[in-house]
């Protein structure tokens, strides 16, 4: 039996057809996750400068300060906020909560994806508030 | 162990990370908000502050937990992403490569945390 080739490759991360918003949050989730893990490995390296004494630490810190790095740090923070909040949403839906109860299907059929929408909107609001708060703390105060 | 068990472990690590990493980022970056809440934290990146944290047992434990959870969760995710682009024969090698990276990073990170806690008075 020939299997239908449903592999879309990397292009499929970005667009895989006409799905709901949740499907496209997955792309952001993946990108932010990749960014965070790559940064983590870098972070372990950079923060290990502490064992070479105060001078080495200060030198490393001065190398990594400046407006470009501050912006980079904010982007990382934004990635972490998004990944954490959206990840909580994923755990909640994975455990079968907030997706409605299964029931007998009657015409007209309703997509069960719609039942996840309120949770998603709530999480997006939480993310927006946290992004705003940290943005103000980073750049305006 | 079954693959699903590793996945559940990754989920548990993620739930712990929300708390741990949230606290970490909050203490490191949101100084104005901290001061507003009466928990003023003058320059957490100053060398003496860094080493003072490194000496306390609680911080050492928290850092090692943070290392373990974040490396496990992050590298598990990285493996999931890469497993989509690696051909089937390469999957096992991918797993071992990810384990190797995780082992090296965790060993080095733990070494740094423990060594700086032993460095004592700076």
PDB file of N, CA and C in Angstrom, chain B residues 3-102:
ATOM      1  N   UNK B   3       8.681   5.826  24.879  1.00  0.00           N
ATOM      2  CA  UNK B   3       8.807   7.215  24.429  1.00  0.00           C
ATOM      3  C   UNK B   3       7.820   8.133  25.151  1.00  0.00           C
ATOM      4  N   UNK B   4       6.608   7.619  25.394  1.00  0.00           N
ATOM      5  CA  UNK B   4       5.583   8.459  26.033  1.00  0.00           C
ATOM      6  C   UNK B   4       5.994   8.896  27.434  1.00  0.00           C
ATOM      7  N   UNK B   5       6.782   8.027  28.100  1.00  0.00           N
ATOM      8  CA  UNK B   5       7.250   8.378  29.445  1.00  0.00           C
ATOM      9  C   UNK B   5       8.215   9.567  29.383  1.00  0.00           C
ATOM     10  N   UNK B   6       9.099   9.565  28.397  1.00  0.00           N
ATOM     11  CA  UNK B   6      10.035  10.688  28.230  1.00  0.00           C
ATOM     12  C   UNK B   6       9.264  11.966  27.945  1.00  0.00           C
ATOM     13  N   UNK B   7       8.203  11.815  27.178  1.00  0.00           N
ATOM     14  CA  UNK B   7       7.377  12.970  26.827  1.00  0.00           C
ATOM     15  C   UNK B   7       6.687  13.536  28.067  1.00  0.00           C
ATOM     16  N   UNK B   8       6.148  12.648  28.910  1.00  0.00           N
ATOM     17  CA  UNK B   8       5.494  13.105  30.141  1.00  0.00           C
ATOM     18  C   UNK B   8       6.508  13.787  31.053  1.00  0.00           C
ATOM     19  N   UNK B   9       7.729  13.220  31.091  1.00  0.00           N
ATOM     20  CA  UNK B   9       8.791  13.825  31.882  1.00  0.00           C
ATOM     21  C   UNK B   9       9.090  15.243  31.387  1.00  0.00           C
ATOM     22  N   UNK B  10       9.066  15.383  30.071  1.00  0.00           N
ATOM     23  CA  UNK B  10       9.304  16.695  29.477  1.00  0.00           C
ATOM     24  C   UNK B  10       8.208  17.677  29.877  1.00  0.00           C
ATOM     25  N   UNK B  11       6.969  17.183  29.957  1.00  0.00           N
ATOM     26  CA  UNK B  11       5.839  18.015  30.370  1.00  0.00           C
ATOM     27  C   UNK B  11       5.984  18.438  31.834  1.00  0.00           C
ATOM     28  N   UNK B  12       6.391  17.485  32.680  1.00  0.00           N
ATOM     29  CA  UNK B  12       6.586  17.785  34.104  1.00  0.00           C
ATOM     30  C   UNK B  12       7.690  18.827  34.261  1.00  0.00           C
ATOM     31  N   UNK B  13       8.792  18.623  33.511  1.00  0.00           N
ATOM     32  CA  UNK B  13       9.900  19.581  33.546  1.00  0.00           C
ATOM     33  C   UNK B  13       9.405  20.958  33.122  1.00  0.00           C
ATOM     34  N   UNK B  14       8.536  20.984  32.098  1.00  0.00           N
ATOM     35  CA  UNK B  14       8.002  22.257  31.604  1.00  0.00           C
ATOM     36  C   UNK B  14       7.201  22.975  32.685  1.00  0.00           C
ATOM     37  N   UNK B  15       6.383  22.225  33.402  1.00  0.00           N
ATOM     38  CA  UNK B  15       5.565  22.831  34.453  1.00  0.00           C
ATOM     39  C   UNK B  15       6.452  23.411  35.557  1.00  0.00           C
ATOM     40  N   UNK B  16       7.531  22.689  35.909  1.00  0.00           N
ATOM     41  CA  UNK B  16       8.469  23.201  36.908  1.00  0.00           C
ATOM     42  C   UNK B  16       9.192  24.434  36.379  1.00  0.00           C
ATOM     43  N   UNK B  17       9.517  24.419  35.071  1.00  0.00           N
ATOM     44  CA  UNK B  17      10.249  25.530  34.472  1.00  0.00           C
ATOM     45  C   UNK B  17       9.435  26.820  34.493  1.00  0.00           C
ATOM     46  N   UNK B  18       8.125  26.712  34.318  1.00  0.00           N
ATOM     47  CA  UNK B  18       7.291  27.914  34.339  1.00  0.00           C
ATOM     48  C   UNK B  18       7.543  28.674  35.644  1.00  0.00           C
ATOM     49  N   UNK B  19       7.611  27.927  36.742  1.00  0.00           N
ATOM     50  CA  UNK B  19       7.854  28.545  38.053  1.00  0.00           C
ATOM     51  C   UNK B  19       9.307  29.002  38.179  1.00  0.00           C
ATOM     52  N   UNK B  20      10.245  28.063  37.921  1.00  0.00           N
ATOM     53  CA  UNK B  20      11.664  28.357  38.128  1.00  0.00           C
ATOM     54  C   UNK B  20      12.177  29.456  37.201  1.00  0.00           C
ATOM     55  N   UNK B  21      11.910  29.303  35.899  1.00  0.00           N
ATOM     56  CA  UNK B  21      12.418  30.270  34.930  1.00  0.00           C
ATOM     57  C   UNK B  21      11.688  31.600  35.087  1.00  0.00           C
ATOM     58  N   UNK B  22      10.396  31.527  35.442  1.00  0.00           N
ATOM     59  CA  UNK B  22       9.646  32.755  35.694  1.00  0.00           C
ATOM     60  C   UNK B  22      10.292  33.551  36.815  1.00  0.00           C
ATOM     61  N   UNK B  23      10.627  32.859  37.899  1.00  0.00           N
ATOM     62  CA  UNK B  23      11.292  33.511  39.028  1.00  0.00           C
ATOM     63  C   UNK B  23      12.645  34.064  38.611  1.00  0.00           C
ATOM     64  N   UNK B  24      13.409  33.261  37.867  1.00  0.00           N
ATOM     65  CA  UNK B  24      14.742  33.654  37.422  1.00  0.00           C
ATOM     66  C   UNK B  24      14.686  34.945  36.596  1.00  0.00           C
ATOM     67  N   UNK B  25      13.812  34.968  35.592  1.00  0.00           N
ATOM     68  CA  UNK B  25      13.716  36.145  34.726  1.00  0.00           C
ATOM     69  C   UNK B  25      13.221  37.356  35.510  1.00  0.00           C
ATOM     70  N   UNK B  26      12.270  37.113  36.413  1.00  0.00           N
ATOM     71  CA  UNK B  26      11.707  38.189  37.221  1.00  0.00           C
ATOM     72  C   UNK B  26      12.794  38.842  38.071  1.00  0.00           C
ATOM     73  N   UNK B  27      13.607  38.025  38.728  1.00  0.00           N
ATOM     74  CA  UNK B  27      14.651  38.561  39.606  1.00  0.00           C
ATOM     75  C   UNK B  27      15.773  39.222  38.817  1.00  0.00           C
ATOM     76  N   UNK B  28      16.033  38.718  37.611  1.00  0.00           N
ATOM     77  CA  UNK B  28      17.169  39.226  36.853  1.00  0.00           C
ATOM     78  C   UNK B  28      16.858  40.505  36.078  1.00  0.00           C
ATOM     79  N   UNK B  29      15.616  40.612  35.615  1.00  0.00           N
ATOM     80  CA  UNK B  29      15.336  41.690  34.667  1.00  0.00           C
ATOM     81  C   UNK B  29      14.337  42.739  35.127  1.00  0.00           C
ATOM     82  N   UNK B  30      13.383  42.352  35.965  1.00  0.00           N
ATOM     83  CA  UNK B  30      12.309  43.299  36.266  1.00  0.00           C
ATOM     84  C   UNK B  30      12.571  44.046  37.571  1.00  0.00           C
ATOM     85  N   UNK B  31      13.705  44.747  37.614  1.00  0.00           N
ATOM     86  CA  UNK B  31      14.117  45.383  38.877  1.00  0.00           C
ATOM     87  C   UNK B  31      13.142  46.465  39.336  1.00  0.00           C
ATOM     88  N   UNK B  32      12.583  47.220  38.383  1.00  0.00           N
ATOM     89  CA  UNK B  32      11.643  48.280  38.773  1.00  0.00           C
ATOM     90  C   UNK B  32      10.412  47.691  39.454  1.00  0.00           C
ATOM     91  N   UNK B  33       9.895  46.632  38.850  1.00  0.00           N
ATOM     92  CA  UNK B  33       8.715  45.968  39.394  1.00  0.00           C
ATOM     93  C   UNK B  33       9.025  45.388  40.774  1.00  0.00           C
ATOM     94  N   UNK B  34      10.233  44.841  40.920  1.00  0.00           N
ATOM     95  CA  UNK B  34      10.654  44.284  42.203  1.00  0.00           C
ATOM     96  C   UNK B  34      10.698  45.371  43.270  1.00  0.00           C
ATOM     97  N   UNK B  35      11.289  46.511  42.908  1.00  0.00           N
ATOM     98  CA  UNK B  35      11.391  47.622  43.853  1.00  0.00           C
ATOM     99  C   UNK B  35       9.996  48.099  44.242  1.00  0.00           C
ATOM    100  N   UNK B  36       9.109  48.113  43.245  1.00  0.00           N
ATOM    101  CA  UNK B  36       7.730  48.539  43.485  1.00  0.00           C
ATOM    102  C   UNK B  36       7.043  47.602  44.477  1.00  0.00           C
ATOM    103  N   UNK B  37       7.393  46.321  44.411  1.00  0.00           N
ATOM    104  CA  UNK B  37       6.794  45.328  45.306  1.00  0.00           C
ATOM    105  C   UNK B  37       7.559  45.231  46.633  1.00  0.00           C
ATOM    106  N   UNK B  38       8.544  46.135  46.810  1.00  0.00           N
ATOM    107  CA  UNK B  38       9.288  46.149  48.065  1.00  0.00           C
ATOM    108  C   UNK B  38      10.332  45.056  48.169  1.00  0.00           C
ATOM    109  N   UNK B  39      10.778  44.531  46.999  1.00  0.00           N
ATOM    110  CA  UNK B  39      11.828  43.513  47.032  1.00  0.00           C
ATOM    111  C   UNK B  39      13.024  44.008  46.235  1.00  0.00           C
ATOM    112  N   UNK B  40      13.475  45.208  46.568  1.00  0.00           N
ATOM    113  CA  UNK B  40      14.541  45.833  45.790  1.00  0.00           C
ATOM    114  C   UNK B  40      15.753  44.918  45.698  1.00  0.00           C
ATOM    115  N   UNK B  41      16.319  44.844  44.496  1.00  0.00           N
ATOM    116  CA  UNK B  41      17.409  43.911  44.236  1.00  0.00           C
ATOM    117  C   UNK B  41      18.471  44.651  43.434  1.00  0.00           C
ATOM    118  N   UNK B  42      19.365  45.403  44.124  1.00  0.00           N
ATOM    119  CA  UNK B  42      20.324  46.216  43.378  1.00  0.00           C
ATOM    120  C   UNK B  42      21.267  45.359  42.545  1.00  0.00           C
ATOM    121  N   UNK B  43      21.346  45.722  41.282  1.00  0.00           N
ATOM    122  CA  UNK B  43      22.178  45.056  40.263  1.00  0.00           C
ATOM    123  C   UNK B  43      22.523  43.583  40.503  1.00  0.00           C
ATOM    124  N   UNK B  44      21.650  42.681  40.073  1.00  0.00           N
ATOM    125  CA  UNK B  44      21.915  41.248  40.290  1.00  0.00           C
ATOM    126  C   UNK B  44      23.092  40.722  39.473  1.00  0.00           C
ATOM    127  N   UNK B  45      23.584  41.546  38.517  1.00  0.00           N
ATOM    128  CA  UNK B  45      24.685  41.065  37.672  1.00  0.00           C
ATOM    129  C   UNK B  45      26.045  41.540  38.155  1.00  0.00           C
ATOM    130  N   UNK B  46      26.062  42.293  39.267  1.00  0.00           N
ATOM    131  CA  UNK B  46      27.328  42.716  39.847  1.00  0.00           C
ATOM    132  C   UNK B  46      28.078  41.479  40.358  1.00  0.00           C
ATOM    133  N   UNK B  47      29.410  41.463  40.172  1.00  0.00           N
ATOM    134  CA  UNK B  47      30.158  40.237  40.495  1.00  0.00           C
ATOM    135  C   UNK B  47      29.958  39.778  41.933  1.00  0.00           C
ATOM    136  N   UNK B  48      29.978  40.739  42.880  1.00  0.00           N
ATOM    137  CA  UNK B  48      29.818  40.349  44.284  1.00  0.00           C
ATOM    138  C   UNK B  48      28.440  39.745  44.519  1.00  0.00           C
ATOM    139  N   UNK B  49      27.414  40.304  43.829  1.00  0.00           N
ATOM    140  CA  UNK B  49      26.053  39.763  43.966  1.00  0.00           C
ATOM    141  C   UNK B  49      25.973  38.354  43.388  1.00  0.00           C
ATOM    142  N   UNK B  50      26.632  38.183  42.235  1.00  0.00           N
ATOM    143  CA  UNK B  50      26.632  36.862  41.594  1.00  0.00           C
ATOM    144  C   UNK B  50      27.262  35.824  42.513  1.00  0.00           C
ATOM    145  N   UNK B  51      28.422  36.188  43.096  1.00  0.00           N
ATOM    146  CA  UNK B  51      29.116  35.232  43.946  1.00  0.00           C
ATOM    147  C   UNK B  51      28.390  35.015  45.275  1.00  0.00           C
ATOM    148  N   UNK B  52      27.715  36.080  45.759  1.00  0.00           N
ATOM    149  CA  UNK B  52      26.953  35.928  47.001  1.00  0.00           C
ATOM    150  C   UNK B  52      25.840  34.902  46.790  1.00  0.00           C
ATOM    151  N   UNK B  53      25.188  34.983  45.617  1.00  0.00           N
ATOM    152  CA  UNK B  53      24.151  33.988  45.302  1.00  0.00           C
ATOM    153  C   UNK B  53      24.774  32.606  45.200  1.00  0.00           C
ATOM    154  N   UNK B  54      25.936  32.567  44.534  1.00  0.00           N
ATOM    155  CA  UNK B  54      26.600  31.288  44.306  1.00  0.00           C
ATOM    156  C   UNK B  54      27.000  30.579  45.592  1.00  0.00           C
ATOM    157  N   UNK B  55      27.146  31.336  46.684  1.00  0.00           N
ATOM    158  CA  UNK B  55      27.568  30.722  47.941  1.00  0.00           C
ATOM    159  C   UNK B  55      26.424  30.105  48.728  1.00  0.00           C
ATOM    160  N   UNK B  56      25.188  30.586  48.471  1.00  0.00           N
ATOM    161  CA  UNK B  56      24.093  30.091  49.312  1.00  0.00           C
ATOM    162  C   UNK B  56      23.543  28.766  48.775  1.00  0.00           C
ATOM    163  N   UNK B  57      23.303  27.857  49.717  1.00  0.00           N
ATOM    164  CA  UNK B  57      22.865  26.508  49.338  1.00  0.00           C
ATOM    165  C   UNK B  57      21.584  26.491  48.525  1.00  0.00           C
ATOM    166  N   UNK B  58      20.642  27.361  48.891  1.00  0.00           N
ATOM    167  CA  UNK B  58      19.363  27.411  48.187  1.00  0.00           C
ATOM    168  C   UNK B  58      19.535  27.746  46.716  1.00  0.00           C
ATOM    169  N   UNK B  59      20.398  28.750  46.466  1.00  0.00           N
ATOM    170  CA  UNK B  59      20.636  29.162  45.081  1.00  0.00           C
ATOM    171  C   UNK B  59      21.329  28.060  44.296  1.00  0.00           C
ATOM    172  N   UNK B  60      22.298  27.397  44.942  1.00  0.00           N
ATOM    173  CA  UNK B  60      23.009  26.300  44.271  1.00  0.00           C
ATOM    174  C   UNK B  60      22.012  25.226  43.841  1.00  0.00           C
ATOM    175  N   UNK B  61      21.133  24.842  44.770  1.00  0.00           N
ATOM    176  CA  UNK B  61      20.125  23.830  44.460  1.00  0.00           C
ATOM    177  C   UNK B  61      19.205  24.286  43.336  1.00  0.00           C
ATOM    178  N   UNK B  62      18.771  25.561  43.427  1.00  0.00           N
ATOM    179  CA  UNK B  62      17.850  26.089  42.413  1.00  0.00           C
ATOM    180  C   UNK B  62      18.507  26.111  41.040  1.00  0.00           C
ATOM    181  N   UNK B  63      19.792  26.514  41.008  1.00  0.00           N
ATOM    182  CA  UNK B  63      20.492  26.581  39.719  1.00  0.00           C
ATOM    183  C   UNK B  63      20.658  25.194  39.107  1.00  0.00           C
ATOM    184  N   UNK B  64      20.969  24.205  39.941  1.00  0.00           N
ATOM    185  CA  UNK B  64      21.164  22.856  39.408  1.00  0.00           C
ATOM    186  C   UNK B  64      19.831  22.288  38.903  1.00  0.00           C
ATOM    187  N   UNK B  65      18.743  22.557  39.665  1.00  0.00           N
ATOM    188  CA  UNK B  65      17.415  22.134  39.199  1.00  0.00           C
ATOM    189  C   UNK B  65      17.065  22.801  37.879  1.00  0.00           C
ATOM    190  N   UNK B  66      17.343  24.109  37.823  1.00  0.00           N
ATOM    191  CA  UNK B  66      17.041  24.874  36.611  1.00  0.00           C
ATOM    192  C   UNK B  66      17.812  24.306  35.416  1.00  0.00           C
ATOM    193  N   UNK B  67      19.084  23.996  35.660  1.00  0.00           N
ATOM    194  CA  UNK B  67      19.912  23.381  34.613  1.00  0.00           C
ATOM    195  C   UNK B  67      19.294  22.073  34.138  1.00  0.00           C
ATOM    196  N   UNK B  68      18.978  21.205  35.100  1.00  0.00           N
ATOM    197  CA  UNK B  68      18.475  19.876  34.751  1.00  0.00           C
ATOM    198  C   UNK B  68      17.172  19.969  33.970  1.00  0.00           C
ATOM    199  N   UNK B  69      16.201  20.718  34.515  1.00  0.00           N
ATOM    200  CA  UNK B  69      14.888  20.813  33.873  1.00  0.00           C
ATOM    201  C   UNK B  69      14.983  21.461  32.499  1.00  0.00           C
ATOM    202  N   UNK B  70      15.720  22.591  32.437  1.00  0.00           N
ATOM    203  CA  UNK B  70      15.729  23.318  31.168  1.00  0.00           C
ATOM    204  C   UNK B  70      16.485  22.542  30.097  1.00  0.00           C
ATOM    205  N   UNK B  71      17.582  21.893  30.488  1.00  0.00           N
ATOM    206  CA  UNK B  71      18.318  21.106  29.494  1.00  0.00           C
ATOM    207  C   UNK B  71      17.483  19.929  29.020  1.00  0.00           C
ATOM    208  N   UNK B  72      16.819  19.243  29.960  1.00  0.00           N
ATOM    209  CA  UNK B  72      16.013  18.094  29.542  1.00  0.00           C
ATOM    210  C   UNK B  72      14.891  18.535  28.613  1.00  0.00           C
ATOM    211  N   UNK B  73      14.121  19.512  29.056  1.00  0.00           N
ATOM    212  CA  UNK B  73      12.974  19.959  28.272  1.00  0.00           C
ATOM    213  C   UNK B  73      13.408  20.537  26.921  1.00  0.00           C
ATOM    214  N   UNK B  74      14.441  21.365  26.970  1.00  0.00           N
ATOM    215  CA  UNK B  74      14.900  22.020  25.753  1.00  0.00           C
ATOM    216  C   UNK B  74      15.466  21.044  24.742  1.00  0.00           C
ATOM    217  N   UNK B  75      16.307  20.125  25.225  1.00  0.00           N
ATOM    218  CA  UNK B  75      16.928  19.193  24.296  1.00  0.00           C
ATOM    219  C   UNK B  75      15.932  18.147  23.806  1.00  0.00           C
ATOM    220  N   UNK B  76      14.951  17.808  24.649  1.00  0.00           N
ATOM    221  CA  UNK B  76      13.892  16.900  24.187  1.00  0.00           C
ATOM    222  C   UNK B  76      13.124  17.562  23.036  1.00  0.00           C
ATOM    223  N   UNK B  77      12.854  18.863  23.213  1.00  0.00           N
ATOM    224  CA  UNK B  77      12.154  19.596  22.158  1.00  0.00           C
ATOM    225  C   UNK B  77      12.988  19.708  20.897  1.00  0.00           C
ATOM    226  N   UNK B  78      14.278  19.975  21.090  1.00  0.00           N
ATOM    227  CA  UNK B  78      15.187  20.091  19.939  1.00  0.00           C
ATOM    228  C   UNK B  78      15.218  18.777  19.170  1.00  0.00           C
ATOM    229  N   UNK B  79      15.257  17.669  19.909  1.00  0.00           N
ATOM    230  CA  UNK B  79      15.271  16.347  19.280  1.00  0.00           C
ATOM    231  C   UNK B  79      13.968  16.112  18.514  1.00  0.00           C
ATOM    232  N   UNK B  80      12.849  16.547  19.098  1.00  0.00           N
ATOM    233  CA  UNK B  80      11.566  16.390  18.401  1.00  0.00           C
ATOM    234  C   UNK B  80      11.559  17.151  17.087  1.00  0.00           C
ATOM    235  N   UNK B  81      12.094  18.377  17.128  1.00  0.00           N
ATOM    236  CA  UNK B  81      12.119  19.193  15.913  1.00  0.00           C
ATOM    237  C   UNK B  81      13.038  18.566  14.873  1.00  0.00           C
ATOM    238  N   UNK B  82      14.248  18.193  15.322  1.00  0.00           N
ATOM    239  CA  UNK B  82      15.221  17.644  14.376  1.00  0.00           C
ATOM    240  C   UNK B  82      14.799  16.286  13.844  1.00  0.00           C
ATOM    241  N   UNK B  83      14.035  15.530  14.632  1.00  0.00           N
ATOM    242  CA  UNK B  83      13.637  14.195  14.169  1.00  0.00           C
ATOM    243  C   UNK B  83      12.719  14.269  12.954  1.00  0.00           C
ATOM    244  N   UNK B  84      12.153  15.453  12.710  1.00  0.00           N
ATOM    245  CA  UNK B  84      11.309  15.604  11.520  1.00  0.00           C
ATOM    246  C   UNK B  84      12.130  15.788  10.257  1.00  0.00           C
ATOM    247  N   UNK B  85      13.351  16.277  10.413  1.00  0.00           N
ATOM    248  CA  UNK B  85      14.164  16.521   9.219  1.00  0.00           C
ATOM    249  C   UNK B  85      15.278  15.502   9.047  1.00  0.00           C
ATOM    250  N   UNK B  86      15.515  14.658  10.076  1.00  0.00           N
ATOM    251  CA  UNK B  86      16.543  13.625   9.986  1.00  0.00           C
ATOM    252  C   UNK B  86      15.899  12.356   9.417  1.00  0.00           C
ATOM    253  N   UNK B  87      16.627  11.678   8.529  1.00  0.00           N
ATOM    254  CA  UNK B  87      16.066  10.471   7.928  1.00  0.00           C
ATOM    255  C   UNK B  87      15.949   9.365   8.987  1.00  0.00           C
ATOM    256  N   UNK B  88      15.027   8.410   8.813  1.00  0.00           N
ATOM    257  CA  UNK B  88      14.804   7.371   9.820  1.00  0.00           C
ATOM    258  C   UNK B  88      16.058   6.670  10.325  1.00  0.00           C
ATOM    259  N   UNK B  89      17.044   6.325   9.479  1.00  0.00           N
ATOM    260  CA  UNK B  89      18.225   5.657  10.034  1.00  0.00           C
ATOM    261  C   UNK B  89      19.024   6.549  10.988  1.00  0.00           C
ATOM    262  N   UNK B  90      18.874   7.852  10.859  1.00  0.00           N
ATOM    263  CA  UNK B  90      19.671   8.757  11.683  1.00  0.00           C
ATOM    264  C   UNK B  90      19.064   9.060  13.039  1.00  0.00           C
ATOM    265  N   UNK B  91      17.855   8.551  13.304  1.00  0.00           N
ATOM    266  CA  UNK B  91      17.146   8.912  14.543  1.00  0.00           C
ATOM    267  C   UNK B  91      17.927   8.529  15.799  1.00  0.00           C
ATOM    268  N   UNK B  92      18.455   7.296  15.776  1.00  0.00           N
ATOM    269  CA  UNK B  92      19.162   6.815  16.958  1.00  0.00           C
ATOM    270  C   UNK B  92      20.404   7.672  17.234  1.00  0.00           C
ATOM    271  N   UNK B  93      21.088   8.038  16.125  1.00  0.00           N
ATOM    272  CA  UNK B  93      22.282   8.862  16.273  1.00  0.00           C
ATOM    273  C   UNK B  93      21.910  10.248  16.794  1.00  0.00           C
ATOM    274  N   UNK B  94      20.784  10.766  16.321  1.00  0.00           N
ATOM    275  CA  UNK B  94      20.294  12.066  16.788  1.00  0.00           C
ATOM    276  C   UNK B  94      20.062  12.033  18.294  1.00  0.00           C
ATOM    277  N   UNK B  95      19.405  10.963  18.749  1.00  0.00           N
ATOM    278  CA  UNK B  95      19.154  10.820  20.188  1.00  0.00           C
ATOM    279  C   UNK B  95      20.451  10.836  20.975  1.00  0.00           C
ATOM    280  N   UNK B  96      21.438  10.062  20.494  1.00  0.00           N
ATOM    281  CA  UNK B  96      22.711  10.009  21.210  1.00  0.00           C
ATOM    282  C   UNK B  96      23.441  11.350  21.172  1.00  0.00           C
ATOM    283  N   UNK B  97      23.342  12.053  20.045  1.00  0.00           N
ATOM    284  CA  UNK B  97      23.992  13.364  19.944  1.00  0.00           C
ATOM    285  C   UNK B  97      23.387  14.334  20.961  1.00  0.00           C
ATOM    286  N   UNK B  98      22.040  14.306  21.063  1.00  0.00           N
ATOM    287  CA  UNK B  98      21.352  15.190  21.995  1.00  0.00           C
ATOM    288  C   UNK B  98      21.719  14.842  23.440  1.00  0.00           C
ATOM    289  N   UNK B  99      21.806  13.528  23.728  1.00  0.00           N
ATOM    290  CA  UNK B  99      22.198  13.101  25.071  1.00  0.00           C
ATOM    291  C   UNK B  99      23.610  13.590  25.393  1.00  0.00           C
ATOM    292  N   UNK B 100      24.508  13.496  24.391  1.00  0.00           N
ATOM    293  CA  UNK B 100      25.888  13.930  24.606  1.00  0.00           C
ATOM    294  C   UNK B 100      25.950  15.424  24.908  1.00  0.00           C
ATOM    295  N   UNK B 101      25.242  16.222  24.108  1.00  0.00           N
ATOM    296  CA  UNK B 101      25.220  17.670  24.338  1.00  0.00           C
ATOM    297  C   UNK B 101      24.674  17.979  25.733  1.00  0.00           C
ATOM    298  N   UNK B 102      23.586  17.306  26.083  1.00  0.00           N
ATOM    299  CA  UNK B 102      22.975  17.531  27.392  1.00  0.00           C
ATOM    300  C   UNK B 102      23.913  17.159  28.520  1.00  0.00           C
TER     301      UNK B 102
END
